[in-house]
Amino acid sequence: SFADLPGFPKPTVAGHAGRMLIGKLGTKDVICMQGRAHAYEGHSGEKLAFSTRVLWALGVEILTLTNAAGSLDQEAGPGSLMAITDHINFSGVNPLVGVNDDRFGPRFPDVTSAWDKDLTAKLMACADALNFKLHDGTYLMAKGPNFETPAEIHAFRMMGANAVGMSTVPECLVARHCGMRVCGVSSITNYATG
Ligand code: HPA
């Protein structure tokens, strides 16, 4: 339980168990985080960065992020999945703000390849093999906790977003800062407002 792990934020959101499962998936060592901290819960950037840095310290090389998101695309309705190919950080939150800790990474990390193209291609190939339509697109993070207004969704669509949510970007930034490779999938739970 996160409650037993010093420094871990306690999830306050229903459906987030707040546990770390450690084991094997086939031959691979895997850690599965059941739940995360969100900016809208009032956590500081440092708190948001903590669990991802623990994963890195444990030797994790690849971070696969998942979330629930609202769709901005008519073709990707509720129940569909979207591989995240890039993101827009519209949250005003950045977990890397503050004095840089050089043990993790550089002051000004390059995020040209925030979302790993090879890993995402593997996700798409797996979906193809299962004959499953995996959408792909850009995820925009809003801070929340309110859902968006129709005018915001209109603006986000013009900005190039395909899905909107309230998480995931902080973990991606922290993971890229310390050199982990990142891929991710949004579970589309609804059409975004409007
Ligand atoms: N907006 C923001 N976050 C979300 C949504 C949404 O429509 N659906 C699930 N998380």
GROMACS .gro file of C-alpha atoms in nm, residues 5 19 21-22 26 30 89 98 106 131 135 146 151 161 168-169 188 191:
model
   18
    5LEU     CA    1   0.567   0.366   0.159
   19ARG     CA    2  -0.098  -0.003  -0.418
   21LEU     CA    3   0.222  -0.451  -0.731
   22ILE     CA    4   0.564  -0.601  -0.800
   26GLY     CA    5   0.614  -1.341  -1.862
   30VAL     CA    6   0.704  -0.543  -1.378
   89ASN     CA    7   0.088   2.058  -2.111
   98GLY     CA    8   1.241   2.413  -0.849
  106PRO     CA    9   1.944   1.807  -1.673
  131ASN     CA   10  -0.762  -0.687  -3.485
  135HIS     CA   11  -0.654   0.523  -3.209
  146ASN     CA   12  -1.375   2.065  -1.325
  151ALA     CA   13  -1.521   2.699  -2.542
  161ALA     CA   14  -0.554   1.789  -2.908
  168THR     CA   15  -0.016   1.170  -1.704
  169VAL     CA   16   0.189   1.466  -1.830
  188ILE     CA   17  -1.172   0.719  -2.366
  191TYR     CA   18  -1.680   1.274  -2.549
   0.00000   0.00000   0.00000
